[in-house]
Amino acid sequence: MRKDKVWTLNTVDMHLFGRLINLVYSPVTLARFLKDGMLDHENEELRERVSALEKKVHQNEDEMLCLKSALADALRRIASLESGRTAGLTNNVLPSKPFKPQPRRVSSAPVSAADSRSKRAGSVEQAFVTRDTAPPQKRAPTPTPKAPPSPSPTSLKKWSSLSSAEFQGGNLQMSRSFQSVTCLTDKTRATDRKAMAHRRKETTFNKEEGYLRMYLRGRPVTLYAPTLEEYDLAKKEDQPPQSLKLEWVYGYRGRDCRSNVHLLPTGETVYFVAGVVVLYNVEEQIQRHYLGHTDDVKCLAVHPDKITIATGQVAGHDNKKSSRPKSAQHGKGDPSTAPDHLPHVRVWNSVSLQTLHILGLGGDFDRAVCSIGFSKADGGQLLCAVDEGNEHTLSVWEWQKGEKGHKITETKSSTEPVVASEFHPLDANTIITCGKNQITFWTLEGGTLGKKLGLFEKHEKPKFVLCLAIADNGDVFTGDSNGNIFIWPRGTNKISKALTGVHEGGIFSLLFTKDGHLLSGGGKDRRIVQWDATGLTQTGEVEIPEHYGAVRTLTQGKGNMIVVGSTRNVILQGTLELNFNPIVQGHVDELWGLAVHPNQHQFLTCAYDKKVFLWDALSHSAVWSKELEVPAHCACFHPDAQVVAIGTQTAKWLVLDLTSREPVYSHTDGNEQIECAEYSPDGKYLALGSRDNHIYVYSVDEEGKKYSRVGKCQGHSSFVTHLDWSADSQYIQSNSGDYELLFWNASSCKQITASSSMRDVQWATSYCTISFNTCGIWPEGADGTDVNGSSRAHKADLLASADDYGKVNLYRYPSTHIEAGHRAYGGHSSHVTAVRFLHDDSRLLSTGGKDAGILQWEIL
């Protein structure tokens, strides 16, 4: 046997050997090995020492378990000290990205204890010196260690065979059959790692070193407190004294919803966006908001009294796939215990904004409520609703019975989508529904629904019946995807008259006006056509401009005015003789970009719909809009407010002149999305965080119109999510997708590895969600994606965060304790993507992702 493959054990090194072996194998396995493999071949003195060691191992299992982490921590500290001494720095604490040792491949050949110890220390030390003294490079994926073969039952019992362990000259020699227990020890080590990981999850604060260690998705993040910070981890932060009040909502949901714009007798136009129902008085420029919903509002109906309103919503974040409990489907659900994130209908008063009744909290609806309607012939005693389940269940409710109403009946409507449902205004017990491949006439008798399908007979059956309207004489008019208008006489399910091909593409809306005309709104051709309701001859038409989108819904406005909701989330008002002008505008696709003007009450938004809007927060209107060539993701104003930089999904970024709205500079960095962009406070630099893990830094001249590349910050191992500039424009701090907090010298683009040296730097903003002053916005056990953005008030007394659950949260600043006290506000239905304070801290702005809504909050 070669000498370099022999482990020697003498009485002097017994204790050290025991510790070293315990780092690799469990205490129980060690005891079995020493007892069964050594005692038969060692003298009486060694026998007694091993017996004592075995007892000590069993008595100190927990301490032995902690020895591994203690040794690793000591090695990291030594490495950090060595690197700090080499660089002439004073940092002696761990960097923000902790070392994660690679899985150890067990060698088949024994190694000496000294060699093993030196190699293990050297590998850890080398990894940490590399991390602290040079920006980390992108590492190739580590190959997964091969699992050892399953041991035989005999090999797991004990190692008494001389083939497993042989003594030569009083020394212990281990042969290759030592690997027979690898499976057992690997399992034990895995158990130990799980136990230690469980213990490490709690946030800790090191008073001596002055750093906080929190965990995101199980990964430790080290954050350094300011030098003079008196920190108590057990302290509970109170809510801020300030609060938020929703002042204005920008946007409208017309891209995928129908019949959702109505005029009330109060002069208010009611519509919805995200989880907010808006009541907007156009003349007085005042909005009121109903905020009772917990997620996307999908449909709206106005009661015949013109005061009561019903709105239906989708399932909450955790219930979109299957929101209907089996017990509820069989009539056994308890509505009193059902949460309000289930799809439901809320009936509320439009004057007081008070909720009157909530229908469906017992799991009566599946996925979402897509269409609702009040009865008309009986004064609105009943309400019908259709959900978006696989069977599109139609249910009828006595909505005024109790707080949760009373469901009279329900029935399977269709396996195909249903887009509209309405009570007949003259026949109290008749309901009409329409959708894909069908129009259905329902009769409510004796608590059950009878069904008659519409017969198209000689007419081509359309793929979709998209809308319906009922004339004063009770005839039903329908518009379909072929551009046809069919007339179904009252009481029948057959077509009596047809106007074919009156629109190119589908007809999305039909409306009978006050003066007796019929209006039809086309989707593809964007035309509104006026018809004489008696002779059905065309009497006029108008085309909606292309940038406003196609007609989605038509409703009667004041006097002879017509209100139009479009597929590009615009609400227009006008007449066929006059032009239609927008009264509500908004984004159509996912919205991430938000930037505030440095000295005016204005802000800019950009989204994946390629649109850029500059908004005025006082007049609540769009100052201008521009369409780009590519989808936009982020934006920032130059401190001089002459230009704005916009990052896109295609790695291109451009600079727009705010006066001419024309690009003055554009460039492409990398080939992935620009995630964030910020000008330095002095306006001399622009930093762009990319999804390719790099930060690109440019020098800025000529009031933001000339750019020269300074360099590229390399060091993040995942995409850059947020960045902040220091108040003196010298440094950058940045977060990444794998929860890093790194620091950079802006002029050289070099990483500052001594994180503790940055603890007292003053930062101009607090957009980085992972930092000492913002760590309180994270809940305990957060997975790292719960918070999408943050912003600090200019007075440095408030901190706002945008989370993944549709909430805008308000904290005191700084927020340095996990799960700090805060105020949470709903309204967004999707993940909130960004929050920003206006320049004077009078208002807070928030943007929704998928809901594409912009909410303006007044700070009280």
mmCIF file of N, CA and C in Angstrom, residues 355-425:
data_model
loop_
_atom_site.group_PDB
_atom_site.id
_atom_site.type_symbol
_atom_site.label_atom_id
_atom_site.label_comp_id
_atom_site.label_asym_id
_atom_site.label_seq_id
_atom_site.Cartn_x
_atom_site.Cartn_y
_atom_site.Cartn_z
ATOM 1 N N THR A 355 -71.091 48.825 -0.154
ATOM 2 C CA THR A 355 -71.449 47.491 -0.644
ATOM 3 C C THR A 355 -72.758 47.049 -0.004
ATOM 4 N N LEU A 356 -73.704 46.616 -0.833
ATOM 5 C CA LEU A 356 -75.010 46.181 -0.343
ATOM 6 C C LEU A 356 -75.071 44.664 -0.193
ATOM 7 N N HIS A 357 -74.606 43.950 -1.186
ATOM 8 C CA HIS A 357 -74.681 42.486 -1.173
ATOM 9 C C HIS A 357 -73.465 41.924 -1.913
ATOM 10 N N ILE A 358 -73.044 40.735 -1.487
ATOM 11 C CA ILE A 358 -71.955 40.017 -2.152
ATOM 12 C C ILE A 358 -72.468 38.627 -2.501
ATOM 13 N N LEU A 359 -72.495 38.318 -3.779
ATOM 14 C CA LEU A 359 -73.032 37.052 -4.258
ATOM 15 C C LEU A 359 -71.893 36.131 -4.704
ATOM 16 N N GLY A 360 -71.940 34.891 -4.269
ATOM 17 C CA GLY A 360 -71.038 33.881 -4.794
ATOM 18 C C GLY A 360 -69.827 33.564 -3.959
ATOM 19 N N LEU A 361 -69.776 34.026 -2.712
ATOM 20 C CA LEU A 361 -68.621 33.714 -1.878
ATOM 21 C C LEU A 361 -68.622 32.270 -1.374
ATOM 22 N N GLY A 362 -69.667 31.541 -1.689
ATOM 23 C CA GLY A 362 -69.695 30.128 -1.323
ATOM 24 C C GLY A 362 -69.105 29.235 -2.385
ATOM 25 N N GLY A 363 -68.404 29.824 -3.357
ATOM 26 C CA GLY A 363 -67.815 29.026 -4.427
ATOM 27 C C GLY A 363 -68.793 28.755 -5.546
ATOM 28 N N ASP A 364 -69.735 29.669 -5.778
ATOM 29 C CA ASP A 364 -70.759 29.468 -6.797
ATOM 30 C C ASP A 364 -70.249 29.729 -8.204
ATOM 31 N N PHE A 365 -69.143 30.476 -8.322
ATOM 32 C CA PHE A 365 -68.603 30.810 -9.635
ATOM 33 C C PHE A 365 -67.217 30.193 -9.796
ATOM 34 N N ASP A 366 -66.888 29.905 -11.049
ATOM 35 C CA ASP A 366 -65.601 29.288 -11.350
ATOM 36 C C ASP A 366 -64.760 30.238 -12.197
ATOM 37 N N ARG A 367 -63.522 30.472 -11.753
ATOM 38 C CA ARG A 367 -62.517 31.278 -12.457
ATOM 39 C C ARG A 367 -62.847 32.772 -12.475
ATOM 40 N N ALA A 368 -63.992 33.139 -13.047
ATOM 41 C CA ALA A 368 -64.337 34.563 -13.122
ATOM 42 C C ALA A 368 -65.816 34.693 -13.465
ATOM 43 N N VAL A 369 -66.370 35.845 -13.102
ATOM 44 C CA VAL A 369 -67.721 36.204 -13.542
ATOM 45 C C VAL A 369 -67.550 37.086 -14.767
ATOM 46 N N CYS A 370 -68.002 36.621 -15.921
ATOM 47 C CA CYS A 370 -67.719 37.330 -17.171
ATOM 48 C C CYS A 370 -68.879 38.163 -17.683
ATOM 49 N N SER A 371 -70.086 37.911 -17.196
ATOM 50 C CA SER A 371 -71.240 38.674 -17.682
ATOM 51 C C SER A 371 -72.345 38.662 -16.641
ATOM 52 N N ILE A 372 -72.966 39.816 -16.418
ATOM 53 C CA ILE A 372 -74.071 39.928 -15.470
ATOM 54 C C ILE A 372 -75.125 40.865 -16.038
ATOM 55 N N GLY A 373 -76.353 40.756 -15.510
ATOM 56 C CA GLY A 373 -77.432 41.635 -15.956
ATOM 57 C C GLY A 373 -78.590 41.623 -14.974
ATOM 58 N N PHE A 374 -79.185 42.801 -14.744
ATOM 59 C CA PHE A 374 -80.375 42.908 -13.903
ATOM 60 C C PHE A 374 -81.625 42.676 -14.741
ATOM 61 N N SER A 375 -82.641 42.131 -14.080
ATOM 62 C CA SER A 375 -83.942 42.018 -14.740
ATOM 63 C C SER A 375 -84.550 43.412 -14.871
ATOM 64 N N LYS A 376 -85.420 43.600 -15.858
ATOM 65 C CA LYS A 376 -85.987 44.928 -16.129
ATOM 66 C C LYS A 376 -87.506 44.971 -15.993
ATOM 67 N N ALA A 377 -88.156 43.919 -16.436
ATOM 68 C CA ALA A 377 -89.618 43.936 -16.437
ATOM 69 C C ALA A 377 -90.197 43.983 -15.031
ATOM 70 N N ASP A 378 -89.510 43.422 -14.051
ATOM 71 C CA ASP A 378 -90.014 43.404 -12.674
ATOM 72 C C ASP A 378 -89.332 44.447 -11.791
ATOM 73 N N GLY A 379 -88.639 45.403 -12.400
ATOM 74 C CA GLY A 379 -88.002 46.457 -11.614
ATOM 75 C C GLY A 379 -86.644 46.078 -11.061
ATOM 76 N N GLY A 380 -86.069 45.019 -11.566
ATOM 77 C CA GLY A 380 -84.711 44.662 -11.156
ATOM 78 C C GLY A 380 -84.638 43.775 -9.939
ATOM 79 N N GLN A 381 -85.584 42.864 -9.767
ATOM 80 C CA GLN A 381 -85.574 41.976 -8.607
ATOM 81 C C GLN A 381 -84.547 40.845 -8.738
ATOM 82 N N LEU A 382 -84.233 40.501 -9.980
ATOM 83 C CA LEU A 382 -83.336 39.370 -10.213
ATOM 84 C C LEU A 382 -82.040 39.831 -10.862
ATOM 85 N N LEU A 383 -81.029 38.957 -10.775
ATOM 86 C CA LEU A 383 -79.744 39.196 -11.428
ATOM 87 C C LEU A 383 -79.255 37.884 -12.011
ATOM 88 N N CYS A 384 -78.829 37.927 -13.263
ATOM 89 C CA CYS A 384 -78.258 36.724 -13.881
ATOM 90 C C CYS A 384 -76.752 36.905 -14.012
ATOM 91 N N ALA A 385 -76.019 35.810 -13.937
ATOM 92 C CA ALA A 385 -74.560 35.856 -14.017
ATOM 93 C C ALA A 385 -74.047 34.614 -14.726
ATOM 94 N N VAL A 386 -73.006 34.780 -15.525
ATOM 95 C CA VAL A 386 -72.352 33.685 -16.226
ATOM 96 C C VAL A 386 -70.881 33.690 -15.828
ATOM 97 N N ASP A 387 -70.340 32.516 -15.481
ATOM 98 C CA ASP A 387 -68.929 32.450 -15.102
ATOM 99 C C ASP A 387 -68.084 31.917 -16.255
ATOM 100 N N GLU A 388 -66.777 31.834 -16.029
ATOM 101 C CA GLU A 388 -65.851 31.390 -17.067
ATOM 102 C C GLU A 388 -65.350 29.973 -16.828
ATOM 103 N N GLY A 389 -66.114 29.169 -16.102
ATOM 104 C CA GLY A 389 -65.765 27.768 -15.928
ATOM 105 C C GLY A 389 -65.900 27.001 -17.227
ATOM 106 N N ASN A 390 -65.528 25.739 -17.196
ATOM 107 C CA ASN A 390 -65.582 24.923 -18.412
ATOM 108 C C ASN A 390 -66.993 24.815 -18.969
ATOM 109 N N GLU A 391 -67.989 24.901 -18.091
ATOM 110 C CA GLU A 391 -69.386 24.754 -18.533
ATOM 111 C C GLU A 391 -70.121 26.083 -18.564
ATOM 112 N N HIS A 392 -69.401 27.190 -18.279
ATOM 113 C CA HIS A 392 -69.986 28.538 -18.335
ATOM 114 C C HIS A 392 -71.379 28.567 -17.710
ATOM 115 N N THR A 393 -71.389 28.288 -16.425
ATOM 116 C CA THR A 393 -72.648 28.157 -15.687
ATOM 117 C C THR A 393 -73.413 29.476 -15.649
ATOM 118 N N LEU A 394 -74.709 29.379 -15.976
ATOM 119 C CA LEU A 394 -75.625 30.513 -15.866
ATOM 120 C C LEU A 394 -76.418 30.358 -14.577
ATOM 121 N N SER A 395 -76.398 31.380 -13.730
ATOM 122 C CA SER A 395 -77.140 31.338 -12.471
ATOM 123 C C SER A 395 -78.039 32.559 -12.360
ATOM 124 N N VAL A 396 -79.141 32.385 -11.635
ATOM 125 C CA VAL A 396 -80.112 33.459 -11.417
ATOM 126 C C VAL A 396 -80.247 33.679 -9.918
ATOM 127 N N TRP A 397 -80.226 34.948 -9.490
ATOM 128 C CA TRP A 397 -80.181 35.295 -8.069
ATOM 129 C C TRP A 397 -81.288 36.272 -7.694
ATOM 130 N N GLU A 398 -81.861 36.044 -6.523
ATOM 131 C CA GLU A 398 -82.632 37.087 -5.848
ATOM 132 C C GLU A 398 -81.606 37.856 -4.996
ATOM 133 N N TRP A 399 -81.022 38.875 -5.586
ATOM 134 C CA TRP A 399 -79.840 39.498 -5.011
ATOM 135 C C TRP A 399 -80.116 40.295 -3.736
ATOM 136 N N GLN A 400 -81.369 40.656 -3.489
ATOM 137 C CA GLN A 400 -81.689 41.473 -2.317
ATOM 138 C C GLN A 400 -81.964 40.649 -1.060
ATOM 139 N N LYS A 401 -81.973 39.330 -1.158
ATOM 140 C CA LYS A 401 -82.257 38.474 -0.011
ATOM 141 C C LYS A 401 -80.990 38.223 0.803
ATOM 142 N N GLY A 402 -80.887 38.906 1.928
ATOM 143 C CA GLY A 402 -79.724 38.727 2.789
ATOM 144 C C GLY A 402 -78.480 39.384 2.211
ATOM 145 N N GLU A 403 -77.421 39.375 3.006
ATOM 146 C CA GLU A 403 -76.177 40.003 2.574
ATOM 147 C C GLU A 403 -75.541 39.267 1.406
ATOM 148 N N LYS A 404 -75.799 37.963 1.326
ATOM 149 C CA LYS A 404 -75.172 37.157 0.281
ATOM 150 C C LYS A 404 -76.143 36.719 -0.802
ATOM 151 N N GLY A 405 -77.355 37.293 -0.782
ATOM 152 C CA GLY A 405 -78.321 36.968 -1.812
ATOM 153 C C GLY A 405 -78.810 35.527 -1.744
ATOM 154 N N HIS A 406 -79.705 35.178 -2.649
ATOM 155 C CA HIS A 406 -80.238 33.824 -2.705
ATOM 156 C C HIS A 406 -80.226 33.343 -4.149
ATOM 157 N N LYS A 407 -79.544 32.251 -4.389
ATOM 158 C CA LYS A 407 -79.474 31.706 -5.737
ATOM 159 C C LYS A 407 -80.712 30.871 -6.009
ATOM 160 N N ILE A 408 -81.477 31.264 -7.016
ATOM 161 C CA ILE A 408 -82.696 30.534 -7.371
ATOM 162 C C ILE A 408 -82.350 29.244 -8.097
ATOM 163 N N THR A 409 -81.477 29.355 -9.082
ATOM 164 C CA THR A 409 -81.123 28.179 -9.878
ATOM 165 C C THR A 409 -79.842 28.444 -10.640
ATOM 166 N N GLU A 410 -79.267 27.385 -11.143
ATOM 167 C CA GLU A 410 -78.125 27.500 -12.047
ATOM 168 C C GLU A 410 -78.173 26.333 -13.013
ATOM 169 N N THR A 411 -77.544 26.515 -14.162
ATOM 170 C CA THR A 411 -77.525 25.466 -15.167
ATOM 171 C C THR A 411 -76.292 25.605 -16.037
ATOM 172 N N LYS A 412 -75.895 24.503 -16.644
ATOM 173 C CA LYS A 412 -74.767 24.548 -17.564
ATOM 174 C C LYS A 412 -75.192 25.294 -18.818
ATOM 175 N N SER A 413 -74.454 26.332 -19.143
ATOM 176 C CA SER A 413 -74.834 27.157 -20.278
ATOM 177 C C SER A 413 -74.266 26.611 -21.582
ATOM 178 N N SER A 414 -72.938 26.500 -21.651
ATOM 179 C CA SER A 414 -72.292 26.065 -22.887
ATOM 180 C C SER A 414 -70.851 25.695 -22.583
ATOM 181 N N THR A 415 -70.320 24.803 -23.379
ATOM 182 C CA THR A 415 -68.897 24.494 -23.240
ATOM 183 C C THR A 415 -68.046 25.513 -23.980
ATOM 184 N N GLU A 416 -68.678 26.379 -24.750
ATOM 185 C CA GLU A 416 -67.985 27.445 -25.472
ATOM 186 C C GLU A 416 -68.140 28.765 -24.730
ATOM 187 N N PRO A 417 -67.247 29.737 -24.961
ATOM 188 C CA PRO A 417 -67.320 31.026 -24.258
ATOM 189 C C PRO A 417 -68.645 31.748 -24.460
ATOM 190 N N VAL A 418 -69.089 32.408 -23.408
ATOM 191 C CA VAL A 418 -70.288 33.251 -23.429
ATOM 192 C C VAL A 418 -69.834 34.689 -23.222
ATOM 193 N N VAL A 419 -70.248 35.613 -24.082
ATOM 194 C CA VAL A 419 -69.751 36.994 -24.015
ATOM 195 C C VAL A 419 -70.796 37.984 -23.522
ATOM 196 N N ALA A 420 -72.084 37.604 -23.520
ATOM 197 C CA ALA A 420 -73.116 38.549 -23.078
ATOM 198 C C ALA A 420 -74.308 37.788 -22.529
ATOM 199 N N SER A 421 -74.969 38.388 -21.542
ATOM 200 C CA SER A 421 -76.214 37.842 -20.989
ATOM 201 C C SER A 421 -77.090 39.011 -20.583
ATOM 202 N N GLU A 422 -78.372 38.890 -20.869
ATOM 203 C CA GLU A 422 -79.273 40.016 -20.599
ATOM 204 C C GLU A 422 -80.700 39.530 -20.419
ATOM 205 N N PHE A 423 -81.408 40.105 -19.425
ATOM 206 C CA PHE A 423 -82.838 39.865 -19.258
ATOM 207 C C PHE A 423 -83.600 40.619 -20.338
ATOM 208 N N HIS A 424 -84.662 40.012 -20.812
ATOM 209 C CA HIS A 424 -85.535 40.691 -21.774
ATOM 210 C C HIS A 424 -86.311 41.788 -21.045
ATOM 211 N N PRO A 425 -86.378 42.998 -21.571
ATOM 212 C CA PRO A 425 -87.050 44.094 -20.853
ATOM 213 C C PRO A 425 -88.575 43.976 -20.782
#
